[in-house]
mmCIF file of C-alpha atoms in Angstrom:
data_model
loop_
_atom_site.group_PDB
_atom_site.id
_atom_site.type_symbol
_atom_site.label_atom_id
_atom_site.label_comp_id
_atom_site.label_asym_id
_atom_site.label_seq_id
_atom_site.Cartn_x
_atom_site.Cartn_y
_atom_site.Cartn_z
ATOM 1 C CA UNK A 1 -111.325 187.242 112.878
ATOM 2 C CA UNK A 2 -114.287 188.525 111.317
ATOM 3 C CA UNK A 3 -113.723 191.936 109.289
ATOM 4 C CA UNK A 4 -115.228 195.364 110.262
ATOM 5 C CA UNK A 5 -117.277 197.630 108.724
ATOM 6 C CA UNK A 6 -115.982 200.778 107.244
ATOM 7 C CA UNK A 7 -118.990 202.717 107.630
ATOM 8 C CA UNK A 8 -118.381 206.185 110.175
ATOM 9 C CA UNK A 9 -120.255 205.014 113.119
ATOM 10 C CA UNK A 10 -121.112 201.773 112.635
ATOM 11 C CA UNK A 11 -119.845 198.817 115.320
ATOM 12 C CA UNK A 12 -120.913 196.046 113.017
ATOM 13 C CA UNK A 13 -117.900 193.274 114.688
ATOM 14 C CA UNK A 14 -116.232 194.910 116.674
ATOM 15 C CA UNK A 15 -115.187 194.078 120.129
ATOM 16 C CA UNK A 16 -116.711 196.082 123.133
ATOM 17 C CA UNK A 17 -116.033 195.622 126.607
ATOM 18 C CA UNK A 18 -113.896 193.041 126.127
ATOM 19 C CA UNK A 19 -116.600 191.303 124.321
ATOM 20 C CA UNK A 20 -117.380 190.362 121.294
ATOM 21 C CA UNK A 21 -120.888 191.745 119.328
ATOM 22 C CA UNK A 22 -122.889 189.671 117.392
ATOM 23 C CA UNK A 23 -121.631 188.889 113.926
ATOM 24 C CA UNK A 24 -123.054 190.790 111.023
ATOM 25 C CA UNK A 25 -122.913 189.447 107.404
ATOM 26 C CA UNK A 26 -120.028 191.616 105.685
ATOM 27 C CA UNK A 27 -119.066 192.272 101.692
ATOM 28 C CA UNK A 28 -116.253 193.107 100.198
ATOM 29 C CA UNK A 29 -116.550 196.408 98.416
ATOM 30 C CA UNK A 30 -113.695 195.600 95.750
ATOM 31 C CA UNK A 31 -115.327 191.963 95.412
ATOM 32 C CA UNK A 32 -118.667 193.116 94.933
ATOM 33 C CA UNK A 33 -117.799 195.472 92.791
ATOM 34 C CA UNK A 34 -115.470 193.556 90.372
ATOM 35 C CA UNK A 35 -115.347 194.592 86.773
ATOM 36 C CA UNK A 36 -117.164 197.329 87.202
ATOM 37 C CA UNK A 37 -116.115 200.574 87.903
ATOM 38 C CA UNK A 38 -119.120 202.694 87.338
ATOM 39 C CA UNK A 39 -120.881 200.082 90.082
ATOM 40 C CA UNK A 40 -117.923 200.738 92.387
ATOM 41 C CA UNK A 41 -117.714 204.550 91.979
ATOM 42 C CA UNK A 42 -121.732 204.465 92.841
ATOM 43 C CA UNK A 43 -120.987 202.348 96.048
ATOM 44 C CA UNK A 44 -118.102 205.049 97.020
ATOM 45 C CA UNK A 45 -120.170 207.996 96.513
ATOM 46 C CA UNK A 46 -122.965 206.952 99.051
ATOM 47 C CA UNK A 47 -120.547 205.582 101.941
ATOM 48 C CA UNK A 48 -120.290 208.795 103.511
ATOM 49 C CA UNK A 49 -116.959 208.761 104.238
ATOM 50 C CA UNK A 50 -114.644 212.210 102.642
ATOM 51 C CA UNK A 51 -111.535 211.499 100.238
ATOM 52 C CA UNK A 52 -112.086 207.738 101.727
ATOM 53 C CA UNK A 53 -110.352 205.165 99.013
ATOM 54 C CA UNK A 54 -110.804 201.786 99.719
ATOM 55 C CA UNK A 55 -108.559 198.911 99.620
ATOM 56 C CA UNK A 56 -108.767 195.177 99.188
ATOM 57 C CA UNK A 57 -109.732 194.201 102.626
ATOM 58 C CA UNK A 58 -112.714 197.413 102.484
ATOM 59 C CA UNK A 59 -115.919 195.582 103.519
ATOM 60 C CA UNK A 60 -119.755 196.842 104.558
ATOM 61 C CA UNK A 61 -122.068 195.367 106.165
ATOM 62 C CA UNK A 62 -125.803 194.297 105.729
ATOM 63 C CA UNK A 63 -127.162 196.715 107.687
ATOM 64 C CA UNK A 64 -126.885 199.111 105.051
ATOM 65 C CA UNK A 65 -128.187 197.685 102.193
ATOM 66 C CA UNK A 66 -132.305 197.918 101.750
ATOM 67 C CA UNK A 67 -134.221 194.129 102.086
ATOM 68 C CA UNK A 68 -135.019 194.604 98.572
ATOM 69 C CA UNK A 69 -130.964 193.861 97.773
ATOM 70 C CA UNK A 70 -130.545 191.730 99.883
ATOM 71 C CA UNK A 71 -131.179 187.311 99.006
ATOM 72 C CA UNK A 72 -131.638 185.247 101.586
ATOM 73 C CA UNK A 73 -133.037 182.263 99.939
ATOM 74 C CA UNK A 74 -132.130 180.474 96.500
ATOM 75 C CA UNK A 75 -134.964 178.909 94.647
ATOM 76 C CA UNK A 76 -135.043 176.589 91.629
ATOM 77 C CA UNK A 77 -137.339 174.787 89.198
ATOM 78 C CA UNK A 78 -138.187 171.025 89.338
ATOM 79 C CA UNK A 79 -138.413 168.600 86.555
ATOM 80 C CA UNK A 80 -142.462 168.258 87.584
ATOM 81 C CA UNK A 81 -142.821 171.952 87.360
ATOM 82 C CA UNK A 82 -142.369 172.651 91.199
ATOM 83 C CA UNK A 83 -140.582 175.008 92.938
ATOM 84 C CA UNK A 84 -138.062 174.327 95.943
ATOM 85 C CA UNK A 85 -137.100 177.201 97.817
ATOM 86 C CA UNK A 86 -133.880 177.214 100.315
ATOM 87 C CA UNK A 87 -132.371 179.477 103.117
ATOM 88 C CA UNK A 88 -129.036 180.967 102.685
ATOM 89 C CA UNK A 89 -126.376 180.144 105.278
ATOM 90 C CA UNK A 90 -124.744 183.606 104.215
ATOM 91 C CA UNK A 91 -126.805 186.110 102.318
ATOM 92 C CA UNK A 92 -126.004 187.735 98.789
ATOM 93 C CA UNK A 93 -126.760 190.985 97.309
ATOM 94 C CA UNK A 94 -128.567 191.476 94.435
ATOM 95 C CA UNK A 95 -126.604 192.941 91.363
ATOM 96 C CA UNK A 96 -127.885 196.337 91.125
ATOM 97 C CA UNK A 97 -127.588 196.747 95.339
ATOM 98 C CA UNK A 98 -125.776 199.887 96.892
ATOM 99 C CA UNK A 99 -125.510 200.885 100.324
ATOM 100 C CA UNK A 100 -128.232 203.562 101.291
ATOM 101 C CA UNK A 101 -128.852 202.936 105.023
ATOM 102 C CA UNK A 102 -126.557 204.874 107.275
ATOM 103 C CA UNK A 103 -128.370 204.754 111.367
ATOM 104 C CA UNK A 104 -125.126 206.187 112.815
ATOM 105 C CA UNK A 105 -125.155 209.476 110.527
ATOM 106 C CA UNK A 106 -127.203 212.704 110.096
ATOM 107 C CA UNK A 107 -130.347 211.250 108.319
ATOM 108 C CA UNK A 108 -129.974 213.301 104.698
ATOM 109 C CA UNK A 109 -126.938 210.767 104.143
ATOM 110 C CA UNK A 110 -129.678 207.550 103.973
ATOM 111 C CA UNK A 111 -131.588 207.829 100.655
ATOM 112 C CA UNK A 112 -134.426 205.429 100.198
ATOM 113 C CA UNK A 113 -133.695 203.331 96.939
ATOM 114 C CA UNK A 114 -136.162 203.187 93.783
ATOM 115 C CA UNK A 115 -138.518 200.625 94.187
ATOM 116 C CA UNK A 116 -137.617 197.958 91.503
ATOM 117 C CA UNK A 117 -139.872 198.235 87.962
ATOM 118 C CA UNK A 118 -141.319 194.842 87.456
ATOM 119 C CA UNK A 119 -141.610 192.545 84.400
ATOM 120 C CA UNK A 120 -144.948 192.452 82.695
ATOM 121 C CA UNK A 121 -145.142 188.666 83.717
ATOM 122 C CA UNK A 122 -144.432 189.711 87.439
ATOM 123 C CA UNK A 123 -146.802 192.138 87.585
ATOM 124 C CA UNK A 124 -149.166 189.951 85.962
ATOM 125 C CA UNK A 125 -148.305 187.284 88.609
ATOM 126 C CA UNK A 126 -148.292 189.604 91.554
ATOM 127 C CA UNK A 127 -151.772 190.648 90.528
ATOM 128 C CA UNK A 128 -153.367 187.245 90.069
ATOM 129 C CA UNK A 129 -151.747 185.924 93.462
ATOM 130 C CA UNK A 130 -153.789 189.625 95.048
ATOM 131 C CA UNK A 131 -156.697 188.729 93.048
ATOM 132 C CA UNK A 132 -157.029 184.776 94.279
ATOM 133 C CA UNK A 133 -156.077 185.872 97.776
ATOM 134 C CA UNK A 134 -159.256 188.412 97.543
ATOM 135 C CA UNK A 135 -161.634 186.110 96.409
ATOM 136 C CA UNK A 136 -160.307 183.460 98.710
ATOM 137 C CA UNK A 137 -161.095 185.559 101.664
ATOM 138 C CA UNK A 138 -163.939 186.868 100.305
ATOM 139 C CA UNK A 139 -165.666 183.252 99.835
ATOM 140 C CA UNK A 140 -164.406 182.666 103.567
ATOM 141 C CA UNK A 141 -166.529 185.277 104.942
ATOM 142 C CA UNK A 142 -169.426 184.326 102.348
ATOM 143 C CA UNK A 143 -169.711 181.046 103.780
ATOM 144 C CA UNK A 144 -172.219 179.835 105.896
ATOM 145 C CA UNK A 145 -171.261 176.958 108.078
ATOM 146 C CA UNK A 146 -174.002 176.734 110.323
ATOM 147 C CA UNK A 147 -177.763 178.124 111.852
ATOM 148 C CA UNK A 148 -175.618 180.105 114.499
ATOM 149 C CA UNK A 149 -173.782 181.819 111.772
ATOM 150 C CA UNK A 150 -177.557 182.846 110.065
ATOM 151 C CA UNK A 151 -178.581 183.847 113.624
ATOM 152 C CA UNK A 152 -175.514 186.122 114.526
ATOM 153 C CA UNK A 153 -175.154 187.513 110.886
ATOM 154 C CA UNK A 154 -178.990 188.777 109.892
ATOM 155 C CA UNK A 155 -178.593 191.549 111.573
ATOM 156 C CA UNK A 156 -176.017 193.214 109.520
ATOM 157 C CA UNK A 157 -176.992 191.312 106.318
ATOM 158 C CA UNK A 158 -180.535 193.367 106.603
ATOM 159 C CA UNK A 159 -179.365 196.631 107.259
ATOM 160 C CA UNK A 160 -180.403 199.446 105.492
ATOM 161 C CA UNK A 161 -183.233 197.129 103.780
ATOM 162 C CA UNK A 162 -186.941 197.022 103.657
ATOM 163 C CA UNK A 163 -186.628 192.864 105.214
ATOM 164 C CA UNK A 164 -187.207 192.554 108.907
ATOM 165 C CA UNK A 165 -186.369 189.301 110.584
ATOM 166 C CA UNK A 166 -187.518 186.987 113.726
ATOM 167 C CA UNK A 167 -184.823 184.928 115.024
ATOM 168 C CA UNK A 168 -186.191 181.579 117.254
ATOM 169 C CA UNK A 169 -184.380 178.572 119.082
ATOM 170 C CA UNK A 170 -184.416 176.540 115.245
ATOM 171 C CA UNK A 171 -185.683 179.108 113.064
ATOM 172 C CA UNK A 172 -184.899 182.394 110.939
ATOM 173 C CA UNK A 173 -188.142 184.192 109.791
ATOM 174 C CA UNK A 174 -187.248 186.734 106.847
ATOM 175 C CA UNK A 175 -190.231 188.857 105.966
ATOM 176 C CA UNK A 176 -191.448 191.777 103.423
ATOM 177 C CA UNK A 177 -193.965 193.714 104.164
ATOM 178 C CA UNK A 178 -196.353 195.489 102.272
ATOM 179 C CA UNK A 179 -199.331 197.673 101.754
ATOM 180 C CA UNK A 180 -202.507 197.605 100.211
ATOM 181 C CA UNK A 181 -205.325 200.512 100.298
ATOM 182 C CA UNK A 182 -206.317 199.213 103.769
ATOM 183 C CA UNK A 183 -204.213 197.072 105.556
ATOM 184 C CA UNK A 184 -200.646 195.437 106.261
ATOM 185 C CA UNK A 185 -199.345 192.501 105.212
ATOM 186 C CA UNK A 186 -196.590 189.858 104.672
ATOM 187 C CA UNK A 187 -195.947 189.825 100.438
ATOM 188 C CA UNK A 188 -193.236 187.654 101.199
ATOM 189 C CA UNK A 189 -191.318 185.287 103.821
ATOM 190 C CA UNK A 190 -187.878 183.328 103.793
ATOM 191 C CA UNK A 191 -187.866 180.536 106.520
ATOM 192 C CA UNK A 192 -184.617 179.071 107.463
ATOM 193 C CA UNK A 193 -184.449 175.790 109.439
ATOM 194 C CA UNK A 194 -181.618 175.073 112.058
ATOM 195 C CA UNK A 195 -180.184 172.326 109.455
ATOM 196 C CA UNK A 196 -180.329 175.507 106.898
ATOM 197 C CA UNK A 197 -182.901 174.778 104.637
ATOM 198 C CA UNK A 198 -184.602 177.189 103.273
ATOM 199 C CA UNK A 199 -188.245 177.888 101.550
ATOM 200 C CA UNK A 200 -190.301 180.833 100.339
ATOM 201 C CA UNK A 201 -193.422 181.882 100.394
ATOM 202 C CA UNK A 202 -195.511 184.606 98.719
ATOM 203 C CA UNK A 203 -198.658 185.542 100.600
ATOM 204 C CA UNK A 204 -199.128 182.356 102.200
ATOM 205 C CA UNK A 205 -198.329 180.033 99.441
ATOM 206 C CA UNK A 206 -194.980 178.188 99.203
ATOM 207 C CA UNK A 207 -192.887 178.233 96.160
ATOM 208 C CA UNK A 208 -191.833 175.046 95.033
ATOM 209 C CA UNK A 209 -187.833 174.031 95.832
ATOM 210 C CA UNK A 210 -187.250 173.179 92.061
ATOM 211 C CA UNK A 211 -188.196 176.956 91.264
ATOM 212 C CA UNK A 212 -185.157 178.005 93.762
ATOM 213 C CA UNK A 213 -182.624 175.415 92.252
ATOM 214 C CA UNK A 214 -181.094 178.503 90.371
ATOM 215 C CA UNK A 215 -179.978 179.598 93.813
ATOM 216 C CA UNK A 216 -179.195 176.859 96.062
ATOM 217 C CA UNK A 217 -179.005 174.374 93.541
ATOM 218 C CA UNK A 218 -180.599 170.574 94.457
ATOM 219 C CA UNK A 219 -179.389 170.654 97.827
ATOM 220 C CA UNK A 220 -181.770 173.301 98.840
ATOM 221 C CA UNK A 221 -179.541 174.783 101.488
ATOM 222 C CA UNK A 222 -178.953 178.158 101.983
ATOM 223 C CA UNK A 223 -174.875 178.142 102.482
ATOM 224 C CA UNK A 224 -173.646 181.920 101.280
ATOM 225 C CA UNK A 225 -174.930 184.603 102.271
ATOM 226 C CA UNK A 226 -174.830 185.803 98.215
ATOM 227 C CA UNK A 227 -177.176 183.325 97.642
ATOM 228 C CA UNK A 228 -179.271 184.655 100.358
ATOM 229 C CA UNK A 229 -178.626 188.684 98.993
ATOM 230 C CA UNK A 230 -180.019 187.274 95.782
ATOM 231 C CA UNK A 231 -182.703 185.199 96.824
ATOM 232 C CA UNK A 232 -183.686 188.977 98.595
ATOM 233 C CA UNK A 233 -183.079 190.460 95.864
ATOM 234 C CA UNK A 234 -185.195 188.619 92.917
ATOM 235 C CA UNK A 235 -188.146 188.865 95.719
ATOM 236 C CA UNK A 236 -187.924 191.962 96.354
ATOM 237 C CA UNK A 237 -188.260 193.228 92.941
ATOM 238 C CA UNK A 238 -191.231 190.916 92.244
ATOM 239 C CA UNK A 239 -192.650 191.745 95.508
ATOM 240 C CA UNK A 240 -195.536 194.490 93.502
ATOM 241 C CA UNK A 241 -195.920 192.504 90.443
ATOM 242 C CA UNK A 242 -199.524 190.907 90.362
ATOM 243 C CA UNK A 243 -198.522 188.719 87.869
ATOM 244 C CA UNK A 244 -196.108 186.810 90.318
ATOM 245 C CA UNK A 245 -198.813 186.200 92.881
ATOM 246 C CA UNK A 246 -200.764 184.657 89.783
ATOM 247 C CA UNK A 247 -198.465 182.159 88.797
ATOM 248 C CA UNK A 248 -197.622 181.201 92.114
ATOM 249 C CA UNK A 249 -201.747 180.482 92.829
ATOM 250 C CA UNK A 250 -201.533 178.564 89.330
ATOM 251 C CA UNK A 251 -198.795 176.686 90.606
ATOM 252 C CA UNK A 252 -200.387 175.774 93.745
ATOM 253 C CA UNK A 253 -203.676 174.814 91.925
ATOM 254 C CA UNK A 254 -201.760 171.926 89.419
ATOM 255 C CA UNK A 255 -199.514 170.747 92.756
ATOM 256 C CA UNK A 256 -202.958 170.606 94.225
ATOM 257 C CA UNK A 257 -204.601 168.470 90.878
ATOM 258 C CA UNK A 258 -201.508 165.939 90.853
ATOM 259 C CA UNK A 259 -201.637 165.492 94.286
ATOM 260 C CA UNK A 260 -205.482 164.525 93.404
ATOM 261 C CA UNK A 261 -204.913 162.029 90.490
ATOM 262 C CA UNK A 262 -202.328 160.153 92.635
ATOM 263 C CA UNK A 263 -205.038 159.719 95.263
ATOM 264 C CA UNK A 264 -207.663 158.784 92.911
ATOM 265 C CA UNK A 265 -205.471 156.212 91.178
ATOM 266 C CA UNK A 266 -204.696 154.423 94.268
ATOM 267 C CA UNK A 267 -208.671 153.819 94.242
ATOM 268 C CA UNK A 268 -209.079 152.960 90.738
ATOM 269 C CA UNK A 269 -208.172 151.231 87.775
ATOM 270 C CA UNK A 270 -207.088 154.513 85.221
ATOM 271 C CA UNK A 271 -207.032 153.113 81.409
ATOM 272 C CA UNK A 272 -203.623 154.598 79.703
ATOM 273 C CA UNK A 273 -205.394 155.224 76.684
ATOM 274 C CA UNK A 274 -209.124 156.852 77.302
ATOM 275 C CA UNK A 275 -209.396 156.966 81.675
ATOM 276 C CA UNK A 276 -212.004 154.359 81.304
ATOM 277 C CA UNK A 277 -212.201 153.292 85.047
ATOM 278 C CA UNK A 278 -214.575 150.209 85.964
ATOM 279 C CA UNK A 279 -218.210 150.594 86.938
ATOM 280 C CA UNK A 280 -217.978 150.618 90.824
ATOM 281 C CA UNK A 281 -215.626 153.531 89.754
ATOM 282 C CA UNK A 282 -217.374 155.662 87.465
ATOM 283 C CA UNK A 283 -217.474 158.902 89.537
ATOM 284 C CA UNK A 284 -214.394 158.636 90.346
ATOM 285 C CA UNK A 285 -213.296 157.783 86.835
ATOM 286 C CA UNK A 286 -214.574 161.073 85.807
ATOM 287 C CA UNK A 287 -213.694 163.247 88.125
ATOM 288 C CA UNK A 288 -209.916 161.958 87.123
ATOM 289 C CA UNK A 289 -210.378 162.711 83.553
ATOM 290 C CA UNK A 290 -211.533 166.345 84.795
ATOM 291 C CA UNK A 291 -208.843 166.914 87.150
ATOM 292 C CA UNK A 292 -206.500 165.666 84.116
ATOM 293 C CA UNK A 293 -208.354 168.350 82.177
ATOM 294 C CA UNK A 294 -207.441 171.079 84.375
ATOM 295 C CA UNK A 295 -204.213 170.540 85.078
ATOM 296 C CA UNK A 296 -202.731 169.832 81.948
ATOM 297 C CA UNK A 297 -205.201 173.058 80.769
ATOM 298 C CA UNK A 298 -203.288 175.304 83.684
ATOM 299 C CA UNK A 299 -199.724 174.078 82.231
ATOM 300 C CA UNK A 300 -200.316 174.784 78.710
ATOM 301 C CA UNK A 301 -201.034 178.458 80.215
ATOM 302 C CA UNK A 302 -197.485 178.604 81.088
ATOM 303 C CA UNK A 303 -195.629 177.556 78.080
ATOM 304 C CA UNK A 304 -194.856 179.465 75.790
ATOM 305 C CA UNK A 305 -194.912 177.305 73.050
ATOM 306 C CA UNK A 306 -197.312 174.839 74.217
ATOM 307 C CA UNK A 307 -196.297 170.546 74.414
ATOM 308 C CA UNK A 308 -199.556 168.811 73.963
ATOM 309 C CA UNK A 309 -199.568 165.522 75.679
ATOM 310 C CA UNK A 310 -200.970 162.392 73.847
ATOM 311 C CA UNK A 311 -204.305 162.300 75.832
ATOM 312 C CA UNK A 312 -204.728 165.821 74.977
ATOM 313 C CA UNK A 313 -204.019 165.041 71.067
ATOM 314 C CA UNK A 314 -206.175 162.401 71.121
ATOM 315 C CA UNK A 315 -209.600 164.221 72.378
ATOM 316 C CA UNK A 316 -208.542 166.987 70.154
ATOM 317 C CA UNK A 317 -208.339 164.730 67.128
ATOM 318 C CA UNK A 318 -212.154 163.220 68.140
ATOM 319 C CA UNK A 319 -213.387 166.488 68.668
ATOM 320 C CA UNK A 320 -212.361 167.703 65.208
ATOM 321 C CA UNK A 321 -212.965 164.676 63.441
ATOM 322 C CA UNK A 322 -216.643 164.743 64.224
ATOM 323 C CA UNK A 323 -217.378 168.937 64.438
ATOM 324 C CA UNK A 324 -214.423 171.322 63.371
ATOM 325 C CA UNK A 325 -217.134 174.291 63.674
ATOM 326 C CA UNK A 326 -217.730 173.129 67.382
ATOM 327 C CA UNK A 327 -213.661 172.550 67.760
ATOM 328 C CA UNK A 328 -213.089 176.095 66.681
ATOM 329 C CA UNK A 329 -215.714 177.159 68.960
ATOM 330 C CA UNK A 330 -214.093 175.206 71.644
ATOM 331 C CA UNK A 331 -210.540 176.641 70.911
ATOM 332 C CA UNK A 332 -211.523 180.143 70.233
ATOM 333 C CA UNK A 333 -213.025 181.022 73.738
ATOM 334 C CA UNK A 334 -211.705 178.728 76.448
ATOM 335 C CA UNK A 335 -209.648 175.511 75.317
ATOM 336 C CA UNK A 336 -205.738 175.607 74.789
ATOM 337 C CA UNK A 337 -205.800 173.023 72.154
ATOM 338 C CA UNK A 338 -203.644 172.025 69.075
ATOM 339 C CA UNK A 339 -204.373 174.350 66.066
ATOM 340 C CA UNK A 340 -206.658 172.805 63.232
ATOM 341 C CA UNK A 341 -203.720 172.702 61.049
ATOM 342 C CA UNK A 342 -201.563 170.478 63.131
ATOM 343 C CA UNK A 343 -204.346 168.117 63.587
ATOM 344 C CA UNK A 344 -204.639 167.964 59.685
ATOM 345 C CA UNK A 345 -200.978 167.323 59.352
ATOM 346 C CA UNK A 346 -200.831 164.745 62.283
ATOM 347 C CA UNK A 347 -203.980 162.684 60.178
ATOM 348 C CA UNK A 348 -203.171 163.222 56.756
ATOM 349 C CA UNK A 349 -203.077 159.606 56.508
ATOM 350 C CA UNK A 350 -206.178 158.963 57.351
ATOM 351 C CA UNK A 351 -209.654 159.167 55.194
ATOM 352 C CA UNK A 352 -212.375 160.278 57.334
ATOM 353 C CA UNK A 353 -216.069 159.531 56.147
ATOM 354 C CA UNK A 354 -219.139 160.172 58.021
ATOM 355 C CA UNK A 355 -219.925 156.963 60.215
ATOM 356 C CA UNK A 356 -216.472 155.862 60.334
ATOM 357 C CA UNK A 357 -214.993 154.725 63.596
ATOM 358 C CA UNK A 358 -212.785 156.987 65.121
ATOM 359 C CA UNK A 359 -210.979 154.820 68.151
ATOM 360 C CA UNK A 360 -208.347 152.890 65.548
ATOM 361 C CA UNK A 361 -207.281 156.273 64.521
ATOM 362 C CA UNK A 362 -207.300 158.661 67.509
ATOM 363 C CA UNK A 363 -205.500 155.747 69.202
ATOM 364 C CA UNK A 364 -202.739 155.703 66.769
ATOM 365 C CA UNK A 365 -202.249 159.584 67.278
ATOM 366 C CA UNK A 366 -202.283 158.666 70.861
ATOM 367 C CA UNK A 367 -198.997 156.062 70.499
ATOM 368 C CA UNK A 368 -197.662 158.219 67.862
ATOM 369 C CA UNK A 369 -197.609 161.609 70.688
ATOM 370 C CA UNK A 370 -196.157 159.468 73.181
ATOM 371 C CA UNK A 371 -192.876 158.833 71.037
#
């Protein structure tokens, strides 16, 4: 027969109506409490129960004890570092528990118990399982998963912000606009494709992908909506700089000049060393070694510590070798080109007389650049 409570009140047990209730975990008082008496004398003092002394068969139930005392599963450490947890058959109390719940009596009788100080490495662990379940959501709702997520989401993404947005059947148009002393216009655009790819432009002139790689890495896909608040962002605040629109023109110019040379060489024969082209080819010959001119002229403008390339070197070298006045010249007021020094410390090898022939040499500094 199962034993009763002792609480005032409480039915934890017992049989009603000729039936029995549903059982109830019960503890000894005297067997929880063996050993110690100031544990037992705290237990006594908060059954409410006047000049009550208990005796061996004394026993409580659960329903007075706070979750935080009470164990209902066991766990324990693998050999491989894991944990196994298990479900107690019959619960336990912790060692520091005490009855504190008390339904059946006048409320001031229940006392809520101290919430239990944690260890430093608990805390530690509670707040590193908070923080990973925070950033775990928060890169669940930063994910983009498809063009219907772009399309429902803009809309709140782009409140409060200067960046309107057109929505189509396979496209998201992003757009900034801006104003000059007489008219409107688009400084820059964001177009998003239904298989989320993603370009820029800046006043009508596309940015190349490998500029964006800092955002959406190789893939070129726009799956976060961070990378998509940056993106915004680094636009934004370039949006009024002149200097931006610049480079990007510059940039479209020497996309424009490769594009060139690769058409021209399909048509001719392009010597390695010189652009010597045959004779049927001899306009087109030169308009190669132009176009080579001003592209590799436009990229020096953007390095800040210019890289010379070997054909560059070598008409340098030529130029100097026959007229360092008219190299100076050249250098001084519109030619990036290799400082006289350099040149001088490239060809200290050589000895340079008038009439001697120049091709032996400036094709060695040629090889030599290429290395």
């Amino acid at each position: 027969m199962p034993q009763k409570c002792c609480v005032t009140g409480c039915r934890s047990n017992y049989t009603e109506n000729g039936g029995k209730t549903p059982y109830v975990s019960i503890f000894r008082i005297l067997s929880e409490c063996s050993g110690d008496e100031g544990k037992l004398q705290n237990w006594l003092r908060h059954i409410p129960r006047a000049d009550w002394v208990s005796s061996s068969n004394s026993a409580i139930c659960i329903k007075h004890f706070a979750s935080q005392f009470i164990i209902t599963h066991d766990s324990a450490t693998r050999t491989d570092g894991t944990t196994l947890t298990v479900a107690r058959k019959i619960p336990k109390l912790t060692k520091d528990a005490y009855p504190s719940i008390f339904e059946n009596c006048p409320s001031y009788l229940s006392t809520e118990p101290k919430v239990k100080r944690r260890t430093p490495a608990d805390r530690r662990k509670h707040i590193d399982a908070r923080d990973e379940e925070q950033f775990q959501t928060w890169i669940n709702n930063d994910c983009i998963k498809s063009f219907q997520d772009v399309a429902d989401g803009m809309v709140s993404q782009l409140r409060n912000s200067a960046w309107k947005h057109v929505t189509t059947a396979d496209k998201v148009f992003i757009y900034l606009l801006c104003t000059d002393s007489d008219n409107l216009q688009v400084c820059i655009s964001i177009v998003i494709t239904n298989d989320l790819q993603c370009s820029v432009y800046r006043q009508g002139l596309m940015i190349e992908p490998n500029k964006l790689k800092w955002i959406f890495g190789s893939s070129n896909k726009l799956e976060s909506w961070s990378a998509l608040t940056s993106l915004i962002s680094h636009f934004e605040s370039s949006a009024d700089k002149p200097g931006a629109l610049i480079d990007e023109k510059v940039n479209k110019i020497i996309t424009l000049c490769k594009e060139l040379l690769v058409d021209i060489s399909d048509t001719v024969f392009v010597n390695d060393h010189d652009y010597t082209c045959n004779t049927s080819s001899a306009d087109e010959g030169k308009m190669y070694r132009l176009i080579t001119h001003v592209k590799e002229q436009l990229e020096l403008v953007q390095f800040i510590r210019p890289r010379y390339s070997s054909t560059i070197l070598k008409w340098a070298f030529q130029l100097f070798s026959l007229s360092p006045p008219a190299y100076i010249f050249a250098r001084d007021s519109c030619l990036i080109l290799p400082h006289p020094k350099y040149l001088r410390s490239l060809s200290s090898c050589f000895s340079i007389q008038p009439g001697t022939s120049l091709s032996n040499h400036a094709n060695y500094l040629f090889e030599k650049a290429k290395c």
